[in-house]
JSON list of C-alpha atoms in Angstrom, two decimals:
[
{"chain": "A", "resi": 1, "resn": "MET", "atom": "CA", "xyz": [107.28, 99.63, 106.52]},
{"chain": "A", "resi": 2, "resn": "PRO", "atom": "CA", "xyz": [104.03, 102.47, 106.37]},
{"chain": "A", "resi": 3, "resn": "ASP", "atom": "CA", "xyz": [100.94, 101.62, 105.68]},
{"chain": "A", "resi": 4, "resn": "SER", "atom": "CA", "xyz": [100.59, 105.37, 103.54]},
{"chain": "A", "resi": 5, "resn": "LEU", "atom": "CA", "xyz": [102.84, 107.23, 101.30]},
{"chain": "A", "resi": 6, "resn": "ASP", "atom": "CA", "xyz": [102.35, 111.56, 102.03]},
{"chain": "A", "resi": 7, "resn": "GLY", "atom": "CA", "xyz": [99.06, 110.30, 104.10]},
{"chain": "A", "resi": 8, "resn": "LEU", "atom": "CA", "xyz": [97.83, 108.64, 101.57]},
{"chain": "A", "resi": 9, "resn": "PRO", "atom": "CA", "xyz": [97.06, 105.00, 102.10]},
{"chain": "A", "resi": 10, "resn": "MET", "atom": "CA", "xyz": [97.90, 101.75, 100.85]},
{"chain": "A", "resi": 11, "resn": "PRO", "atom": "CA", "xyz": [96.19, 100.11, 98.37]},
{"chain": "A", "resi": 12, "resn": "PRO", "atom": "CA", "xyz": [94.42, 97.11, 99.95]},
{"chain": "A", "resi": 13, "resn": "LEU", "atom": "CA", "xyz": [96.19, 93.59, 99.48]},
{"chain": "A", "resi": 14, "resn": "PRO", "atom": "CA", "xyz": [93.58, 91.76, 96.72]},
{"chain": "A", "resi": 15, "resn": "TYR", "atom": "CA", "xyz": [91.50, 89.78, 97.95]},
{"chain": "A", "resi": 16, "resn": "VAL", "atom": "CA", "xyz": [92.99, 85.81, 97.14]},
{"chain": "A", "resi": 17, "resn": "PRO", "atom": "CA", "xyz": [91.84, 82.58, 98.44]},
{"chain": "A", "resi": 18, "resn": "GLN", "atom": "CA", "xyz": [95.22, 80.74, 98.09]},
{"chain": "A", "resi": 19, "resn": "MET", "atom": "CA", "xyz": [98.32, 82.44, 100.07]},
{"chain": "A", "resi": 20, "resn": "VAL", "atom": "CA", "xyz": [99.29, 85.86, 99.19]},
{"chain": "A", "resi": 21, "resn": "PRO", "atom": "CA", "xyz": [102.09, 85.66, 96.86]},
{"chain": "A", "resi": 22, "resn": "ARG", "atom": "CA", "xyz": [104.72, 88.15, 98.83]},
{"chain": "A", "resi": 23, "resn": "PRO", "atom": "CA", "xyz": [105.25, 89.15, 102.42]},
{"chain": "A", "resi": 24, "resn": "VAL", "atom": "CA", "xyz": [102.81, 92.35, 102.90]},
{"chain": "A", "resi": 25, "resn": "ASP", "atom": "CA", "xyz": [105.54, 94.47, 103.50]},
{"chain": "A", "resi": 26, "resn": "LEU", "atom": "CA", "xyz": [107.65, 93.61, 100.25]},
{"chain": "A", "resi": 27, "resn": "VAL", "atom": "CA", "xyz": [104.60, 94.09, 98.55]},
{"chain": "A", "resi": 28, "resn": "LYS", "atom": "CA", "xyz": [104.51, 98.19, 100.24]},
{"chain": "A", "resi": 29, "resn": "GLN", "atom": "CA", "xyz": [108.52, 98.56, 99.99]},
{"chain": "A", "resi": 30, "resn": "ALA", "atom": "CA", "xyz": [107.33, 98.35, 96.03]},
{"chain": "A", "resi": 31, "resn": "TYR", "atom": "CA", "xyz": [104.82, 100.55, 96.54]},
{"chain": "A", "resi": 32, "resn": "VAL", "atom": "CA", "xyz": [107.47, 102.89, 98.03]},
{"chain": "A", "resi": 33, "resn": "PHE", "atom": "CA", "xyz": [110.31, 102.62, 96.30]},
{"chain": "A", "resi": 34, "resn": "ALA", "atom": "CA", "xyz": [107.37, 103.24, 93.08]},
{"chain": "A", "resi": 35, "resn": "ALA", "atom": "CA", "xyz": [106.42, 106.64, 93.58]},
{"chain": "A", "resi": 36, "resn": "GLN", "atom": "CA", "xyz": [109.81, 107.37, 95.23]},
{"chain": "A", "resi": 37, "resn": "ASN", "atom": "CA", "xyz": [111.46, 106.02, 91.58]},
{"chain": "A", "resi": 38, "resn": "PRO", "atom": "CA", "xyz": [108.95, 107.46, 89.09]},
{"chain": "A", "resi": 39, "resn": "GLY", "atom": "CA", "xyz": [112.19, 107.72, 86.51]},
{"chain": "A", "resi": 40, "resn": "VAL", "atom": "CA", "xyz": [113.55, 104.60, 87.68]},
{"chain": "A", "resi": 41, "resn": "LEU", "atom": "CA", "xyz": [110.38, 102.21, 86.78]},
{"chain": "A", "resi": 42, "resn": "SER", "atom": "CA", "xyz": [109.75, 104.46, 83.56]},
{"chain": "A", "resi": 43, "resn": "TYR", "atom": "CA", "xyz": [112.30, 102.41, 81.69]},
{"chain": "A", "resi": 44, "resn": "VAL", "atom": "CA", "xyz": [110.85, 99.08, 83.11]},
{"chain": "A", "resi": 45, "resn": "PRO", "atom": "CA", "xyz": [107.82, 98.44, 80.19]},
{"chain": "A", "resi": 46, "resn": "CYS", "atom": "CA", "xyz": [104.80, 96.28, 81.28]},
{"chain": "A", "resi": 47, "resn": "TYR", "atom": "CA", "xyz": [105.27, 92.66, 80.26]},
{"chain": "A", "resi": 48, "resn": "CYS", "atom": "CA", "xyz": [102.02, 90.67, 81.92]},
{"chain": "A", "resi": 49, "resn": "GLY", "atom": "CA", "xyz": [98.99, 92.66, 79.01]},
{"chain": "A", "resi": 50, "resn": "CYS", "atom": "CA", "xyz": [98.41, 95.38, 81.55]},
{"chain": "A", "resi": 51, "resn": "GLU", "atom": "CA", "xyz": [99.37, 98.07, 78.26]},
{"chain": "A", "resi": 52, "resn": "ASN", "atom": "CA", "xyz": [96.02, 97.11, 77.41]},
{"chain": "A", "resi": 53, "resn": "ASN", "atom": "CA", "xyz": [94.16, 99.57, 80.81]},
{"chain": "A", "resi": 54, "resn": "GLY", "atom": "CA", "xyz": [96.49, 102.47, 79.17]},
{"chain": "A", "resi": 55, "resn": "HIS", "atom": "CA", "xyz": [100.13, 101.19, 81.05]},
{"chain": "A", "resi": 56, "resn": "VAL", "atom": "CA", "xyz": [102.81, 103.21, 79.94]},
{"chain": "A", "resi": 57, "resn": "SER", "atom": "CA", "xyz": [105.57, 101.75, 81.71]},
{"chain": "A", "resi": 58, "resn": "ASN", "atom": "CA", "xyz": [106.02, 100.02, 85.00]},
{"chain": "A", "resi": 59, "resn": "VAL", "atom": "CA", "xyz": [105.41, 102.31, 87.43]},
{"chain": "A", "resi": 60, "resn": "ASP", "atom": "CA", "xyz": [101.72, 102.54, 85.75]},
{"chain": "A", "resi": 61, "resn": "CYS", "atom": "CA", "xyz": [101.12, 99.19, 87.42]},
{"chain": "A", "resi": 62, "resn": "PHE", "atom": "CA", "xyz": [101.67, 100.68, 90.96]},
{"chain": "A", "resi": 63, "resn": "VAL", "atom": "CA", "xyz": [100.92, 104.01, 90.78]},
{"chain": "A", "resi": 64, "resn": "GLY", "atom": "CA", "xyz": [97.54, 105.55, 90.16]},
{"chain": "A", "resi": 65, "resn": "SER", "atom": "CA", "xyz": [97.54, 109.35, 89.40]},
{"chain": "A", "resi": 66, "resn": "ARG", "atom": "CA", "xyz": [99.56, 112.07, 90.96]},
{"chain": "A", "resi": 67, "resn": "ALA", "atom": "CA", "xyz": [98.95, 115.45, 92.23]},
{"chain": "A", "resi": 68, "resn": "PRO", "atom": "CA", "xyz": [100.23, 118.14, 89.76]},
{"chain": "A", "resi": 69, "resn": "ASN", "atom": "CA", "xyz": [103.31, 118.96, 93.02]},
{"chain": "A", "resi": 70, "resn": "GLY", "atom": "CA", "xyz": [103.80, 115.30, 91.67]},
{"chain": "A", "resi": 71, "resn": "ALA", "atom": "CA", "xyz": [102.77, 113.61, 95.47]},
{"chain": "A", "resi": 72, "resn": "VAL", "atom": "CA", "xyz": [100.65, 109.66, 94.55]},
{"chain": "A", "resi": 73, "resn": "GLU", "atom": "CA", "xyz": [96.63, 110.77, 94.66]},
{"chain": "A", "resi": 74, "resn": "SER", "atom": "CA", "xyz": [95.91, 107.20, 93.98]},
{"chain": "A", "resi": 75, "resn": "TRP", "atom": "CA", "xyz": [97.43, 103.99, 93.98]},
{"chain": "A", "resi": 76, "resn": "ASP", "atom": "CA", "xyz": [96.65, 101.04, 90.93]},
{"chain": "A", "resi": 77, "resn": "THR", "atom": "CA", "xyz": [96.33, 97.69, 92.50]},
{"chain": "A", "resi": 78, "resn": "HIS", "atom": "CA", "xyz": [97.91, 95.90, 89.35]},
{"chain": "A", "resi": 79, "resn": "GLY", "atom": "CA", "xyz": [101.05, 96.24, 91.82]},
{"chain": "A", "resi": 80, "resn": "MET", "atom": "CA", "xyz": [100.04, 93.88, 93.77]},
{"chain": "A", "resi": 81, "resn": "THR", "atom": "CA", "xyz": [100.13, 90.50, 92.18]}
]
């Protein structure tokens, strides 16, 4: 699994004192999927309260911002939790 997508590093995993709930490779796969398939995740509503952070759909939990050409410019760390 790549450590970057379009040259942008994958977001660091948040610090958690206990074990990370999912394997790192699985988390990376989810971010890559979200970046490459925003149309799919746009149909999945946020259900954990992150709409208070301006999230409209589940894709916003992974992708923070995109360039005009659609390339990922920044990641949202919410998708890791």
